[in-house]
PDB file of C-alpha atoms in Angstrom:
ATOM      1  CA  MET A  13       0.000   0.000   0.000  1.00  0.00           C
ATOM      2  CA  VAL A  14       1.499   3.323  -1.110  1.00  0.00           C
ATOM      3  CA  LEU A  15       1.315   6.034   1.566  1.00  0.00           C
ATOM      4  CA  ASP A  16       3.291   8.754  -0.215  1.00  0.00           C
ATOM      5  CA  VAL A  17       5.286   9.510  -3.358  1.00  0.00           C
ATOM      6  CA  TYR A  18       8.316  11.786  -3.728  1.00  0.00           C
ATOM      7  CA  TYR A  19      10.154  12.866  -6.875  1.00  0.00           C
ATOM      8  CA  ASP A  20      13.722  14.178  -6.608  1.00  0.00           C
ATOM      9  CA  ASN A  21      13.835  16.563  -9.563  1.00  0.00           C
ATOM     10  CA  GLN A  22      17.591  17.114  -9.271  1.00  0.00           C
ATOM     11  CA  ASP A  23      18.694  13.465  -9.259  1.00  0.00           C
ATOM     12  CA  LYS A  24      15.682  12.176 -11.245  1.00  0.00           C
ATOM     13  CA  HIS A  25      14.686   9.644  -8.575  1.00  0.00           C
ATOM     14  CA  PHE A  26      11.173   8.502  -7.687  1.00  0.00           C
ATOM     15  CA  TYR A  27      10.514   7.226  -4.171  1.00  0.00           C
ATOM     16  CA  LEU A  28       7.476   5.258  -3.028  1.00  0.00           C
ATOM     17  CA  PHE A  29       6.821   5.110   0.724  1.00  0.00           C
ATOM     18  CA  THR A  30       4.777   1.971   1.309  1.00  0.00           C
ATOM     19  CA  LEU A  31       3.379  -0.493   3.830  1.00  0.00           C
ATOM     20  CA  LYS A  32       3.657  -4.176   2.889  1.00  0.00           C
ATOM     21  CA  ASP A  33       2.264  -6.834   5.219  1.00  0.00           C
ATOM     22  CA  GLY A  34       2.372  -4.275   8.029  1.00  0.00           C
ATOM     23  CA  GLN A  35       6.064  -3.461   7.422  1.00  0.00           C
ATOM     24  CA  THR A  36       7.461  -0.180   6.104  1.00  0.00           C
ATOM     25  CA  GLN A  37       9.225  -0.265   2.751  1.00  0.00           C
ATOM     26  CA  VAL A  38      10.821   2.477   0.634  1.00  0.00           C
ATOM     27  CA  LEU A  39      11.057   1.778  -3.107  1.00  0.00           C
ATOM     28  CA  HIS A  40      12.934   3.836  -5.689  1.00  0.00           C
ATOM     29  CA  ALA A  41      13.362   4.067  -9.462  1.00  0.00           C
ATOM     30  CA  ASP A  42      15.659   6.146 -11.678  1.00  0.00           C
ATOM     31  CA  ASN A  43      13.102   7.699 -13.994  1.00  0.00           C
ATOM     32  CA  THR A  44      11.947  11.106 -15.159  1.00  0.00           C
ATOM     33  CA  LEU A  45       8.333  12.242 -14.997  1.00  0.00           C
ATOM     34  CA  GLU A  46       8.012  11.390 -18.694  1.00  0.00           C
ATOM     35  CA  THR A  47       9.181   7.778 -18.270  1.00  0.00           C
ATOM     36  CA  ILE A  48       7.633   6.932 -14.882  1.00  0.00           C
ATOM     37  CA  SER A  49       5.016   4.657 -16.494  1.00  0.00           C
ATOM     38  CA  ALA A  50       7.832   2.248 -17.393  1.00  0.00           C
ATOM     39  CA  ALA A  51       9.562   2.453 -14.010  1.00  0.00           C
ATOM     40  CA  ASN A  52      10.890  -0.652 -12.288  1.00  0.00           C
ATOM     41  CA  PHE A  53      10.776   0.094  -8.564  1.00  0.00           C
ATOM     42  CA  GLU A  54      13.242  -1.648  -6.255  1.00  0.00           C
ATOM     43  CA  GLU A  55      13.775  -1.450  -2.511  1.00  0.00           C
ATOM     44  CA  THR A  56      16.082   1.449  -1.703  1.00  0.00           C
ATOM     45  CA  LYS A  57      19.609   0.811  -0.423  1.00  0.00           C
ATOM     46  CA  ASN A  58      19.432   4.086   1.500  1.00  0.00           C
ATOM     47  CA  THR A  59      19.095   2.569   4.981  1.00  0.00           C
ATOM     48  CA  ASP A  60      18.951   5.985   6.657  1.00  0.00           C
ATOM     49  CA  LEU A  61      15.921   6.984   4.585  1.00  0.00           C
ATOM     50  CA  ALA A  62      14.202   3.660   5.260  1.00  0.00           C
ATOM     51  CA  GLN A  63      14.830   3.965   9.008  1.00  0.00           C
ATOM     52  CA  ASP A  64      13.604   7.572   9.091  1.00  0.00           C
ATOM     53  CA  PHE A  65      10.393   6.531   7.337  1.00  0.00           C
ATOM     54  CA  LYS A  66       9.847   3.702   9.822  1.00  0.00           C
ATOM     55  CA  GLU A  67      10.369   6.025  12.793  1.00  0.00           C
ATOM     56  CA  PHE A  68       8.077   8.630  11.243  1.00  0.00           C
ATOM     57  CA  LEU A  69       5.255   6.121  10.879  1.00  0.00           C
ATOM     58  CA  LEU A  70       5.629   4.986  14.469  1.00  0.00           C
ATOM     59  CA  LYS A  71       5.026   8.579  15.550  1.00  0.00           C
ATOM     60  CA  SER A  72       2.332   9.354  12.977  1.00  0.00           C
ATOM     61  CA  SER A  73      -1.386   8.746  12.837  1.00  0.00           C
ATOM     62  CA  VAL A  74      -1.148   5.764  10.484  1.00  0.00           C
ATOM     63  CA  THR A  75      -0.462   2.554  12.377  1.00  0.00           C
ATOM     64  CA  THR A  76      -1.207  -1.134  12.111  1.00  0.00           C
ATOM     65  CA  GLU A  77      -2.573  -3.185  14.954  1.00  0.00           C
ATOM     66  CA  SER A  78      -2.912  -6.885  15.592  1.00  0.00           C
ATOM     67  CA  GLU A  79      -6.587  -7.177  16.398  1.00  0.00           C
ATOM     68  CA  PRO A  80      -8.747 -10.280  16.101  1.00  0.00           C
ATOM     69  CA  ASP A  81     -11.269 -10.062  13.267  1.00  0.00           C
ATOM     70  CA  ILE A  82     -14.867 -10.258  14.420  1.00  0.00           C
ATOM     71  CA  ASP A  83     -17.101 -12.440  12.267  1.00  0.00           C
ATOM     72  CA  ASN A  84     -19.528  -9.976  10.719  1.00  0.00           C
ATOM     73  CA  SER A  85     -20.152 -12.066   7.594  1.00  0.00           C
ATOM     74  CA  SER A  86     -23.950 -12.105   7.953  1.00  0.00           C
ATOM     75  CA  LEU A  87     -24.043  -8.342   8.459  1.00  0.00           C
ATOM     76  CA  ILE A  88     -21.714  -7.823   5.482  1.00  0.00           C
ATOM     77  CA  ASP A  89     -24.123  -9.893   3.366  1.00  0.00           C
ATOM     78  CA  LYS A  90     -27.038  -7.697   4.483  1.00  0.00           C
ATOM     79  CA  ILE A  91     -25.040  -4.588   3.569  1.00  0.00           C
ATOM     80  CA  LYS A  92     -24.277  -6.018   0.123  1.00  0.00           C
ATOM     81  CA  ILE A  93     -27.961  -6.742  -0.564  1.00  0.00           C
ATOM     82  CA  ALA A  94     -29.009  -3.309   0.723  1.00  0.00           C
ATOM     83  CA  MET A  95     -26.399  -1.567  -1.445  1.00  0.00           C
ATOM     84  CA  GLU A  96     -27.644  -3.455  -4.522  1.00  0.00           C
ATOM     85  CA  SER A  97     -31.184  -2.226  -3.817  1.00  0.00           C
ATOM     86  CA  TYR A  98     -29.928   1.300  -3.175  1.00  0.00           C
ATOM     87  CA  SER A  99     -27.872   1.244  -6.395  1.00  0.00           C
ATOM     88  CA  ASP A 100     -30.951   0.145  -8.366  1.00  0.00           C
ATOM     89  CA  SER A 101     -33.017   2.953  -6.842  1.00  0.00           C
ATOM     90  CA  ARG A 102     -30.325   5.464  -7.801  1.00  0.00           C
ATOM     91  CA  GLY A 103     -29.661   3.999 -11.236  1.00  0.00           C
ATOM     92  CA  GLU A 104     -25.956   4.098 -10.434  1.00  0.00           C
ATOM     93  CA  ARG A 105     -23.509   1.372  -9.490  1.00  0.00           C
ATOM     94  CA  PHE A 106     -21.581   1.470  -6.207  1.00  0.00           C
ATOM     95  CA  LYS A 107     -18.369  -0.534  -5.895  1.00  0.00           C
ATOM     96  CA  SER A 108     -17.404  -2.401  -2.732  1.00  0.00           C
ATOM     97  CA  THR A 109     -13.863  -1.512  -1.679  1.00  0.00           C
ATOM     98  CA  SER A 110     -11.399  -2.914   0.828  1.00  0.00           C
ATOM     99  CA  LEU A 111      -7.784  -2.523   1.866  1.00  0.00           C
ATOM    100  CA  ALA A 112      -6.904  -4.962  -0.927  1.00  0.00           C
ATOM    101  CA  ARG A 113      -9.398  -3.706  -3.533  1.00  0.00           C
ATOM    102  CA  TYR A 114      -9.491   0.054  -3.650  1.00  0.00           C
ATOM    103  CA  GLY A 115     -11.445   2.736  -5.493  1.00  0.00           C
ATOM    104  CA  ARG A 116     -11.044   6.466  -6.089  1.00  0.00           C
ATOM    105  CA  TYR A 117     -12.854   9.469  -4.606  1.00  0.00           C
ATOM    106  CA  TYR A 118     -11.812  12.715  -6.315  1.00  0.00           C
ATOM    107  CA  GLY A 119      -8.350  11.184  -6.761  1.00  0.00           C
ATOM    108  CA  LEU A 120      -8.050   9.931  -3.169  1.00  0.00           C
ATOM    109  CA  ALA A 121      -7.524   6.203  -2.573  1.00  0.00           C
ATOM    110  CA  VAL A 122     -10.569   4.529  -1.033  1.00  0.00           C
ATOM    111  CA  PRO A 123     -10.497   3.354   1.686  1.00  0.00           C
ATOM    112  CA  GLU A 124      -6.911   4.196   2.774  1.00  0.00           C
ATOM    113  CA  GLN A 125      -6.836   7.961   2.250  1.00  0.00           C
ATOM    114  CA  ILE A 126     -10.429   8.649   3.206  1.00  0.00           C
ATOM    115  CA  MET A 127      -9.657   6.877   6.490  1.00  0.00           C
ATOM    116  CA  GLN A 128      -6.507   8.948   6.909  1.00  0.00           C
ATOM    117  CA  PHE A 129      -8.173  12.288   6.167  1.00  0.00           C
ATOM    118  CA  GLY A 130     -11.807  11.658   7.175  1.00  0.00           C
ATOM    119  CA  GLN A 131     -13.850  13.912   9.450  1.00  0.00           C
ATOM    120  CA  VAL A 132     -17.389  13.487  10.755  1.00  0.00           C
ATOM    121  CA  ASP A 133     -19.380  16.706  11.119  1.00  0.00           C
ATOM    122  CA  GLY A 134     -16.092  18.613  11.170  1.00  0.00           C
ATOM    123  CA  VAL A 135     -14.593  16.443  13.927  1.00  0.00           C
ATOM    124  CA  LYS A 136     -11.490  14.326  13.248  1.00  0.00           C
ATOM    125  CA  TYR A 137     -11.969  10.602  13.810  1.00  0.00           C
ATOM    126  CA  THR A 138      -9.749   7.560  14.102  1.00  0.00           C
ATOM    127  CA  PHE A 139     -10.909   5.029  11.506  1.00  0.00           C
ATOM    128  CA  LYS A 140     -10.290   1.313  12.009  1.00  0.00           C
ATOM    129  CA  TRP A 141     -10.739  -1.644   9.679  1.00  0.00           C
ATOM    130  CA  HIS A 142      -9.392  -5.203  10.059  1.00  0.00           C
ATOM    131  CA  GLY A 143      -6.519  -4.138  12.319  1.00  0.00           C
ATOM    132  CA  TYR A 144      -5.578  -1.140  10.150  1.00  0.00           C
ATOM    133  CA  THR A 145      -5.899   2.246  11.831  1.00  0.00           C
ATOM    134  CA  ALA A 146      -5.680   5.693  10.262  1.00  0.00           C
ATOM    135  CA  GLY A 147      -6.537   9.252  11.195  1.00  0.00           C
ATOM    136  CA  VAL A 148      -6.117  11.323  14.319  1.00  0.00           C
ATOM    137  CA  GLY A 149      -9.128  11.692  16.564  1.00  0.00           C
ATOM    138  CA  GLU A 150     -10.361  11.125  20.083  1.00  0.00           C
ATOM    139  CA  LYS A 151     -13.432   9.332  18.707  1.00  0.00           C
ATOM    140  CA  ASP A 152     -13.442   6.063  16.746  1.00  0.00           C
ATOM    141  CA  PHE A 153     -15.252   4.722  13.713  1.00  0.00           C
ATOM    142  CA  GLU A 154     -14.977   0.963  13.153  1.00  0.00           C
ATOM    143  CA  ILE A 155     -15.633   0.221   9.472  1.00  0.00           C
ATOM    144  CA  LEU A 156     -17.673  -2.795   8.379  1.00  0.00           C
ATOM    145  CA  ALA A 157     -17.971  -1.964   4.681  1.00  0.00           C
ATOM    146  CA  CYS A 158     -17.001   0.832   2.304  1.00  0.00           C
ATOM    147  CA  TYR A 159     -18.566   1.691  -1.058  1.00  0.00           C
ATOM    148  CA  VAL A 160     -17.731   4.292  -3.717  1.00  0.00           C
ATOM    149  CA  ASN A 161     -19.859   5.202  -6.736  1.00  0.00           C
ATOM    150  CA  GLU A 162     -18.607   4.703 -10.290  1.00  0.00           C
ATOM    151  CA  ALA A 163     -18.168   8.444 -10.798  1.00  0.00           C
ATOM    152  CA  GLY A 164     -15.835   8.593  -7.794  1.00  0.00           C
ATOM    153  CA  THR A 165     -17.840  11.393  -6.179  1.00  0.00           C
ATOM    154  CA  GLU A 166     -19.533   9.596  -3.261  1.00  0.00           C
ATOM    155  CA  VAL A 167     -18.348   7.291  -0.491  1.00  0.00           C
ATOM    156  CA  ILE A 168     -20.629   5.397   1.898  1.00  0.00           C
ATOM    157  CA  LEU A 169     -19.296   3.825   5.103  1.00  0.00           C
ATOM    158  CA  PHE A 170     -21.087   1.270   7.266  1.00  0.00           C
ATOM    159  CA  GLY A 171     -19.791   0.720  10.772  1.00  0.00           C
ATOM    160  CA  TYR A 172     -19.829   1.660  14.421  1.00  0.00           C
ATOM    161  CA  MET A 173     -19.249   5.247  15.496  1.00  0.00           C
ATOM    162  CA  ASP A 174     -18.248   5.233  19.152  1.00  0.00           C
ATOM    163  CA  GLY A 175     -19.935   1.825  19.376  1.00  0.00           C
ATOM    164  CA  ARG A 176     -23.183   2.964  17.732  1.00  0.00           C
ATOM    165  CA  PRO A 177     -24.307   1.438  14.379  1.00  0.00           C
ATOM    166  CA  THR A 178     -23.881   4.249  11.855  1.00  0.00           C
ATOM    167  CA  ILE A 179     -23.925   4.932   8.117  1.00  0.00           C
ATOM    168  CA  LEU A 180     -21.772   7.802   6.872  1.00  0.00           C
ATOM    169  CA  HIS A 181     -21.871   9.578   3.507  1.00  0.00           C
ATOM    170  CA  THR A 182     -19.403  12.065   2.060  1.00  0.00           C
ATOM    171  CA  GLU A 183     -20.603  15.654   1.786  1.00  0.00           C
ATOM    172  CA  GLY A 184     -19.351  17.966  -0.949  1.00  0.00           C
ATOM    173  CA  GLN A 185     -15.849  17.678  -2.363  1.00  0.00           C
ATOM    174  CA  PRO A 186     -12.701  16.981  -0.321  1.00  0.00           C
ATOM    175  CA  GLU A 187     -10.103  19.680   0.205  1.00  0.00           C
ATOM    176  CA  ILE A 188      -6.848  18.280  -1.177  1.00  0.00           C
ATOM    177  CA  HIS A 189      -3.355  19.750  -0.736  1.00  0.00           C
ATOM    178  CA  LYS A 190      -0.432  18.529  -2.844  1.00  0.00           C
ATOM    179  CA  ASN A 191       3.306  19.184  -2.873  1.00  0.00           C
ATOM    180  CA  GLU A 192       5.267  20.428  -5.880  1.00  0.00           C
ATOM    181  CA  ALA A 193       5.653  16.867  -7.175  1.00  0.00           C
ATOM    182  CA  GLY A 194       1.883  16.435  -7.175  1.00  0.00           C
ATOM    183  CA  ALA A 195       1.767  14.020  -4.228  1.00  0.00           C
ATOM    184  CA  ILE A 196      -1.081  14.448  -1.740  1.00  0.00           C
ATOM    185  CA  ILE A 197       0.279  15.708   1.576  1.00  0.00           C
ATOM    186  CA  ASP A 198      -2.977  16.601   3.322  1.00  0.00           C
ATOM    187  CA  ALA A 199      -6.716  16.530   2.753  1.00  0.00           C
ATOM    188  CA  GLN A 200     -10.066  16.938   4.458  1.00  0.00           C
ATOM    189  CA  VAL A 201     -12.803  14.443   3.634  1.00  0.00           C
ATOM    190  CA  HIS A 202     -16.179  15.457   5.050  1.00  0.00           C
ATOM    191  CA  PHE A 203     -18.608  12.790   6.273  1.00  0.00           C
ATOM    192  CA  VAL A 204     -22.100  13.201   7.726  1.00  0.00           C
ATOM    193  CA  ASP A 205     -24.675  10.766   9.124  1.00  0.00           C
ATOM    194  CA  PHE A 206     -26.616   9.201   6.264  1.00  0.00           C
ATOM    195  CA  HIS A 207     -30.256   8.488   7.083  1.00  0.00           C
ATOM    196  CA  GLN A 208     -31.357   6.446   4.082  1.00  0.00           C
ATOM    197  CA  PRO A 209     -34.347   4.105   4.651  1.00  0.00           C
ATOM    198  CA  ILE A 210     -33.110   1.275   2.392  1.00  0.00           C
ATOM    199  CA  LEU A 211     -29.652   1.214   3.960  1.00  0.00           C
ATOM    200  CA  GLU A 212     -30.785   1.719   7.553  1.00  0.00           C
ATOM    201  CA  GLN A 213     -32.589  -1.652   7.396  1.00  0.00           C
ATOM    202  CA  VAL A 214     -29.136  -3.266   7.676  1.00  0.00           C
ATOM    203  CA  PHE A 215     -28.888  -2.536  11.398  1.00  0.00           C
ATOM    204  CA  LYS A 216     -32.497  -3.425  12.262  1.00  0.00           C
TER     205      LYS A 216
END
């Protein structure tokens, strides 16, 4: 999972800062912006950079935890059926996403970056899903399922907000800040409670 990208314009190096199986990894390739599509990334031999990245993550808001997975398979099935009905009523397809199968919301990776930058009613939350934790907040949202529409303009989250069954929906467009290389360095993704009769049947 790529957390950040950096391009060294002087030395023509691309760096990918990633998490693989819960471990930090820094990859690099000697390519220009014009040839990046053909890049062959390899693990960097710069041990200082790799160590700095590892220490940074330990201090940052993005962490991994070893938590037992709770069997929510029946609830996940109900969510899937409800989302199919909701999609039919909207005439628009919504894609199920996960940490291994992502989508895009205005260019942000779903679910990773919407977890990292998500807010609920203007309040920062800590989002958790299958032992992966992202975001800085005193309150928690435990994700059960995440969907994004085909246009990449809406995200719907099912889960537990401070222990309470909740459905969240994005509101408006996210505020995205990028560095000179075009990598996203910060963003604000706005969520609100989503009271939709078809979907609310999931928790009843």
